Short mmCIF file of C-alpha atoms and ligand atoms in Angstrom, two decimals:
data_model
loop_
_atom_site.label_atom_id
_atom_site.label_comp_id
_atom_site.label_asym_id
_atom_site.label_seq_id
_atom_site.Cartn_x
_atom_site.Cartn_y
_atom_site.Cartn_z
CA UNK A 30 -25.17 1.51 17.00
CA UNK A 31 -25.51 0.88 13.90
CA UNK A 32 -22.97 -1.17 12.24
CA UNK A 33 -19.88 -0.33 9.36
CA UNK A 34 -20.47 -0.56 5.92
CA UNK A 35 -17.83 -1.98 3.70
CA UNK A 36 -17.60 -0.03 1.27
CA UNK A 37 -17.00 -1.89 -1.89
CA UNK A 38 -16.09 1.17 -4.11
CA UNK A 39 -13.10 2.63 -1.76
CA UNK A 40 -11.77 -0.97 -1.83
CA UNK A 41 -11.76 -1.94 -5.14
CA UNK A 42 -10.37 1.80 -5.91
CA UNK A 43 -7.18 -0.17 -3.58
CA UNK A 44 -7.47 -2.95 -5.93
CA UNK A 45 -7.16 -1.33 -8.56
CA UNK A 46 -3.81 1.23 -7.46
CA UNK A 47 -1.91 -1.73 -6.45
CA UNK A 48 -2.94 -3.34 -10.25
CA UNK A 49 -1.92 0.06 -12.00
CA UNK A 50 1.32 -0.35 -9.98
CA UNK A 51 1.62 -4.17 -10.95
CA UNK A 52 0.53 -3.11 -14.62
CA UNK A 53 3.59 -0.54 -14.94
CA UNK A 54 5.37 -3.13 -13.98
CA UNK A 55 5.26 -5.91 -16.22
CA UNK A 56 5.41 -3.12 -19.13
CA UNK A 57 8.85 -2.33 -17.69
CA UNK A 58 9.45 -5.60 -18.65
CA UNK A 59 8.08 -5.93 -22.39
CA UNK A 60 4.43 -7.58 -21.20
CA UNK A 61 1.77 -5.64 -22.30
CA UNK A 62 -1.12 -7.48 -19.82
CA UNK A 63 -4.41 -8.13 -22.11
CA UNK A 64 -7.91 -9.18 -21.52
CA UNK A 65 -9.91 -10.38 -24.73
CA UNK A 66 -13.24 -11.21 -23.82
CA UNK A 67 -16.26 -12.68 -25.48
CA UNK A 68 -19.60 -11.85 -25.19
CA UNK A 69 -22.31 -13.85 -26.92
CA UNK A 70 -25.78 -12.48 -28.38
CA UNK A 71 -27.90 -9.53 -27.01
CA UNK A 72 -28.49 -9.99 -23.23
CA UNK A 73 -28.25 -5.64 -22.12
CA UNK A 74 -26.89 -6.51 -18.51
CA UNK A 75 -24.09 -8.84 -20.06
CA UNK A 76 -23.28 -6.31 -21.77
CA UNK A 77 -23.21 -2.94 -19.40
CA UNK A 78 -21.10 -5.89 -17.21
CA UNK A 79 -18.51 -5.90 -20.07
CA UNK A 80 -18.42 -2.33 -21.10
CA UNK A 81 -17.36 -1.80 -16.84
CA UNK A 82 -14.78 -4.36 -17.37
CA UNK A 83 -13.35 -2.78 -20.75
CA UNK A 84 -13.80 0.29 -18.80
CA UNK A 85 -11.97 -0.20 -15.85
CA UNK A 86 -8.98 -2.50 -17.55
CA UNK A 87 -8.08 0.89 -19.54
CA UNK A 88 -8.11 3.10 -15.77
CA UNK A 89 -5.13 0.37 -14.98
CA UNK A 90 -3.43 -0.03 -18.25
CA UNK A 91 -4.90 -3.27 -19.01
CA UNK A 92 -5.31 -3.86 -23.55
CA UNK A 93 -8.88 -5.34 -23.98
CA UNK A 94 -9.94 -7.38 -27.35
CA UNK A 95 -13.87 -7.69 -27.66
CA UNK A 96 -15.46 -10.36 -29.25
CA UNK A 97 -18.82 -9.42 -29.45
CA UNK A 98 -20.30 -13.04 -31.23
CA UNK A 99 -24.13 -13.96 -32.73
CA UNK A 100 -26.31 -15.19 -30.46
CA UNK A 101 -26.60 -18.16 -32.90
CA UNK A 102 -22.62 -18.94 -32.93
CA UNK A 103 -21.98 -22.70 -32.46
CA UNK A 104 -20.57 -24.57 -29.98
CA UNK A 105 -17.79 -25.41 -32.70
CA UNK A 106 -17.44 -22.08 -33.61
CA UNK A 107 -17.05 -20.52 -30.33
CA UNK A 108 -14.88 -23.16 -29.15
CA UNK A 109 -12.44 -22.24 -32.57
CA UNK A 110 -12.41 -18.79 -31.21
CA UNK A 111 -11.25 -19.91 -27.78
CA UNK A 112 -8.65 -22.37 -28.98
CA UNK A 113 -7.39 -18.90 -31.23
CA UNK A 114 -6.90 -17.24 -28.25
CA UNK A 115 -5.40 -19.55 -26.55
CA UNK A 116 -2.17 -19.65 -28.63
CA UNK A 117 -2.24 -15.99 -29.65
CA UNK A 118 0.63 -15.10 -26.98
CA UNK A 119 -0.68 -11.58 -26.98
CA UNK A 120 -3.13 -12.39 -24.84
CA UNK A 121 -3.44 -13.26 -21.02
CA UNK A 122 -6.75 -13.34 -19.97
CA UNK A 123 -9.89 -14.95 -21.33
CA UNK A 124 -13.31 -13.42 -20.26
CA UNK A 125 -16.60 -15.19 -21.62
CA UNK A 126 -19.21 -13.86 -20.13
CA UNK A 127 -22.00 -15.57 -18.80
CA UNK A 128 -25.16 -17.29 -19.18
CA UNK A 129 -24.43 -17.85 -22.75
CA UNK A 130 -27.48 -18.80 -25.22
CA UNK A 131 -28.89 -22.20 -24.94
CA UNK A 132 -27.12 -24.13 -27.78
CA UNK A 133 -23.95 -23.57 -25.89
CA UNK A 134 -22.74 -25.66 -23.45
CA UNK A 135 -21.20 -23.57 -19.88
CA UNK A 136 -18.85 -26.07 -19.09
CA UNK A 137 -17.64 -27.43 -22.33
CA UNK A 138 -16.74 -23.60 -23.24
CA UNK A 139 -15.34 -22.53 -20.56
CA UNK A 140 -13.34 -25.66 -20.30
CA UNK A 141 -11.40 -25.09 -22.96
CA UNK A 142 -10.40 -21.93 -22.17
CA UNK A 143 -6.45 -22.38 -20.83
CA UNK A 144 -5.88 -22.87 -17.32
CA UNK A 145 -3.49 -20.41 -17.26
CA UNK A 146 -6.03 -17.64 -18.77
CA UNK A 147 -8.95 -18.91 -16.83
CA UNK A 148 -9.56 -15.34 -15.24
CA UNK A 149 -12.56 -16.64 -14.04
CA UNK A 150 -10.80 -19.44 -12.46
CA UNK A 151 -13.57 -21.25 -13.97
CA UNK A 152 -11.71 -24.65 -15.68
CA UNK A 153 -11.43 -28.00 -13.77
CA UNK A 154 -8.17 -27.48 -13.85
CA UNK A 155 -8.24 -24.20 -11.35
CA UNK A 156 -11.20 -25.53 -9.56
CA UNK A 157 -9.05 -28.37 -9.01
CA UNK A 158 -6.36 -26.61 -8.02
CA UNK A 159 -8.62 -24.26 -5.38
CA UNK A 160 -10.12 -27.20 -3.89
CA UNK A 161 -6.56 -28.36 -2.62
CA UNK A 162 -5.31 -25.04 -1.42
CA UNK A 163 -3.56 -24.46 -3.90
CA UNK A 164 -5.22 -21.91 -5.88
CA UNK A 165 -3.82 -19.55 -8.88
CA UNK A 166 -6.80 -18.09 -10.57
CA UNK A 167 -9.91 -17.86 -8.89
CA UNK A 168 -13.24 -16.50 -9.13
CA UNK A 169 -13.01 -12.56 -9.16
CA UNK A 170 -16.23 -12.41 -6.78
CA UNK A 171 -15.47 -14.40 -4.80
CA UNK A 172 -11.89 -12.61 -4.12
CA UNK A 173 -13.74 -9.69 -3.91
CA UNK A 174 -15.30 -11.48 -0.96
CA UNK A 175 -12.24 -12.28 1.08
CA UNK A 176 -10.84 -8.75 -0.16
CA UNK A 177 -13.02 -7.32 2.05
CA UNK A 178 -12.38 -9.65 4.60
CA UNK A 179 -9.17 -8.59 4.55
CA UNK A 180 -9.93 -5.15 4.58
CA UNK A 181 -11.23 -4.89 7.50
CA UNK A 182 -9.03 -7.42 9.50
CA UNK A 183 -12.38 -9.93 9.60
CA UNK A 184 -10.76 -12.48 11.43
CA UNK A 185 -11.96 -16.16 9.53
CA UNK A 186 -10.24 -19.06 11.70
CA UNK A 187 -13.56 -20.68 14.04
CA UNK A 188 -16.20 -18.23 12.06
CA UNK A 189 -19.67 -20.07 11.26
CA UNK A 190 -20.77 -19.24 8.04
CA UNK A 191 -23.87 -19.77 6.05
CA UNK A 192 -23.40 -19.30 2.32
CA UNK A 193 -26.87 -19.16 0.31
CA UNK A 194 -25.56 -19.70 -2.76
CA UNK A 195 -23.74 -23.48 -4.78
CA UNK A 196 -22.65 -21.87 -7.98
CA UNK A 197 -19.61 -22.51 -9.39
CA UNK A 198 -18.68 -18.84 -9.85
CA UNK A 199 -19.96 -17.51 -6.22
CA UNK A 200 -20.54 -20.64 -3.48
CA UNK A 201 -18.20 -23.64 -4.56
CA UNK A 202 -15.34 -21.10 -4.79
CA UNK A 203 -16.40 -19.28 -1.64
CA UNK A 204 -16.72 -22.07 0.34
CA UNK A 205 -13.04 -23.51 -0.52
CA UNK A 206 -11.83 -20.24 0.54
CA UNK A 207 -13.80 -20.07 3.88
CA UNK A 208 -12.98 -23.28 4.58
CA UNK A 209 -8.98 -22.72 4.30
CA UNK A 210 -9.12 -19.84 6.77
CA UNK A 211 -10.28 -22.17 8.98
CA UNK A 212 -14.28 -21.04 8.97
CA UNK A 213 -16.78 -23.35 9.19
CA UNK A 214 -19.18 -23.16 6.18
CA UNK A 215 -22.69 -24.59 5.63
CA UNK A 216 -23.66 -23.58 1.51
CA UNK A 217 -27.89 -23.67 1.71
CA UNK A 218 -29.45 -23.85 -1.43
CA UNK A 219 -33.02 -23.71 -2.95
CA UNK A 220 -33.58 -26.73 -1.36
CA UNK A 221 -32.26 -26.07 1.84
CA UNK A 222 -35.02 -27.00 5.02
CA UNK A 223 -34.48 -24.19 7.32
CA UNK A 224 -32.51 -21.33 5.88
CA UNK A 225 -33.78 -18.85 8.62
CA UNK A 226 -32.34 -21.40 11.53
CA UNK A 227 -28.60 -21.70 10.48
CA UNK A 228 -28.57 -18.20 9.23
CA UNK A 229 -29.29 -17.35 13.27
CA UNK A 230 -26.64 -19.21 14.12
CA UNK A 231 -23.67 -17.95 11.68
CA UNK A 232 -21.07 -15.55 12.84
CA UNK A 233 -21.28 -14.11 8.90
CA UNK A 234 -24.17 -14.90 6.61
CA UNK A 235 -22.85 -14.27 2.14
CA UNK A 236 -26.64 -14.70 0.40
CA UNK A 237 -26.11 -14.60 -3.35
CA UNK A 238 -30.05 -15.51 -4.55
CA UNK A 239 -30.46 -12.88 -6.92
CA UNK A 240 -34.04 -12.78 -6.41
CA UNK A 241 -36.32 -10.54 -4.07
CA UNK A 242 -39.77 -11.83 -5.33
CA UNK A 243 -39.02 -15.27 -4.02
CA UNK A 244 -35.81 -14.47 -1.20
CA UNK A 245 -35.03 -11.44 1.19
CA UNK A 246 -32.65 -11.92 4.51
CA UNK A 247 -34.28 -9.92 7.06
CA UNK A 248 -32.86 -8.57 10.17
CA UNK A 249 -34.93 -11.31 12.45
CA UNK A 250 -33.04 -14.18 10.20
CA UNK A 251 -29.38 -12.88 11.72
CA UNK A 252 -28.01 -12.65 14.70
CA UNK A 253 -26.81 -9.88 16.42
CA UNK A 254 -23.51 -8.21 15.41
CA UNK A 255 -23.51 -10.69 12.39
CA UNK A 256 -21.40 -10.04 9.43
CA UNK A 257 -23.57 -9.62 6.19
CA UNK A 258 -22.15 -9.50 2.38
CA UNK A 259 -24.65 -8.93 -0.10
CA UNK A 260 -23.32 -10.22 -3.85
CA UNK A 261 -26.80 -10.64 -5.07
CA UNK A 262 -27.71 -7.93 -8.05
CA UNK A 263 -31.18 -7.76 -9.19
CA UNK A 264 -33.41 -5.12 -10.40
CA UNK A 265 -37.07 -5.33 -8.41
CA UNK A 266 -39.60 -2.54 -8.28
CA UNK A 267 -37.13 -0.86 -10.46
CA UNK A 268 -34.67 -0.31 -8.64
CA UNK A 269 -30.85 -2.20 -7.99
CA UNK A 270 -31.52 -4.30 -5.75
CA UNK A 271 -29.19 -7.34 -2.98
CA UNK A 272 -30.77 -9.37 -1.20
CA UNK A 273 -31.23 -7.51 1.82
CA UNK A 274 -32.09 -3.94 2.90
CA UNK A 275 -29.36 -2.72 4.08
CA UNK A 276 -30.64 0.19 5.72
CA UNK A 277 -32.52 -2.18 8.07
CA UNK A 278 -30.13 -5.11 8.21
CA UNK A 279 -26.67 -2.64 9.53
CA UNK A 280 -28.84 -2.04 12.39
CA UNK A 281 -28.52 -5.16 13.53
CA UNK A 282 -24.92 -6.28 11.54
CA UNK A 283 -21.73 -5.36 12.71
CA UNK A 284 -20.81 -4.99 9.18
CA UNK A 285 -22.79 -5.16 6.15
CA UNK A 286 -21.98 -4.15 2.18
CA UNK A 287 -24.63 -1.82 -0.20
CA UNK A 288 -26.06 -2.72 -3.04
CA UNK A 289 -25.18 -1.48 -5.76
CA UNK A 290 -21.48 0.02 -4.40
CA UNK A 291 -20.38 -3.55 -2.35
CA UNK A 292 -19.28 -6.83 -3.58
CA UNK A 293 -19.99 -5.69 -8.26
CA UNK A 294 -16.93 -3.02 -7.37
CA UNK A 295 -14.92 -5.98 -6.06
CA UNK A 296 -15.73 -8.86 -8.81
CA UNK A 297 -14.28 -5.71 -11.82
CA UNK A 298 -11.13 -5.33 -9.42
CA UNK A 299 -10.84 -8.52 -9.08
CA UNK A 300 -11.28 -9.66 -12.88
CA UNK A 301 -7.93 -6.99 -12.79
CA UNK A 302 -5.79 -8.80 -10.78
CA UNK A 303 -6.58 -12.05 -11.96
CA UNK A 304 -5.60 -10.49 -15.31
CA UNK A 305 -1.92 -9.36 -13.99
CA UNK A 306 -1.65 -12.66 -12.76
CA UNK A 307 -1.99 -13.90 -15.74
CA UNK A 308 0.09 -11.89 -17.54
CA UNK A 309 3.07 -12.89 -15.16
CA UNK A 310 1.77 -16.55 -15.50
CA UNK A 311 2.95 -16.59 -19.34
CA UNK A 312 6.05 -14.66 -18.56
CA UNK A 313 7.30 -17.15 -16.22
CA UNK A 314 6.60 -19.96 -18.64
CA UNK A 315 7.92 -17.85 -21.76
CA UNK A 316 10.33 -18.08 -20.48
N1 GUN B 3 -21.86 -13.25 -15.22
C1 GUN B 3 -21.81 -12.72 -13.75
N2 GUN B 3 -20.96 -12.68 -13.08
C2 GUN B 3 -19.76 -13.44 -14.01
C3 GUN B 3 -18.95 -13.41 -14.03
O1 GUN B 3 -17.77 -13.45 -12.42
N3 GUN B 3 -17.99 -13.78 -15.02
C4 GUN B 3 -18.48 -13.75 -15.69
N4 GUN B 3 -17.42 -14.98 -16.78
N5 GUN B 3 -20.02 -14.03 -16.65
C5 GUN B 3 -20.10 -13.52 -15.14
#
């Protein structure tokens, strides 16, 4: 018996359908949800991600503003643009696509975004709220993973969960979201010595390394009927791959996500959801 595929495209569509209805409701109240994206430089992968985000916004009726900035822009200049967007009442969400060129500091840049418009949940304010179980806007990929668990009614309370990632966009927010659901969470990273042994004890493994030349989560590393969420996406031997070989893992896991068609579409869907949340927030403040 093979496990069940967690189909990101299918689940993302259910989120988009809900967002579309919410957009219609907001429009009835005179609010036209709008997301501004900032893309710095000419990283092809980033340009594709931003294009997909715009396309998804269009599908659900969210307006987009597209800021494409030169790879040589200074910290001062980008800060000024963000402050202008913060002050623009017609814009509800601001997303700075990462990574940024070396002259720009990721923390300095994303911290400039108003917490109310921070659809990536990266500002210190929103990170603090999440850590205190008062989250309002949370990073899109972790939210998407939680949506996948809920769609399949996967119980998290009391589960041993191993995360293989400690980034601000993935591992850290997931840690808080899972802990808030009473899971026991272990965060692994590049210096963890016994990843294999930790994974073998886990009910759920969430992996996001993204470099198959360095790391693959193989079937011998998981216990029978474990749940495996593959957040990674990278190009390896001319193919788009995650951290697992899905066809092998699904022979042993009870659930697993494919790449592509797994967590990727969820990230985009949750960005739409966060944009609606941000639009509702600013409308409450204006009233
Ligand atoms: N780069 C890769 N993933 C993301 C994301 O979720 N948000 C932003 N802003 N940049 C990214």
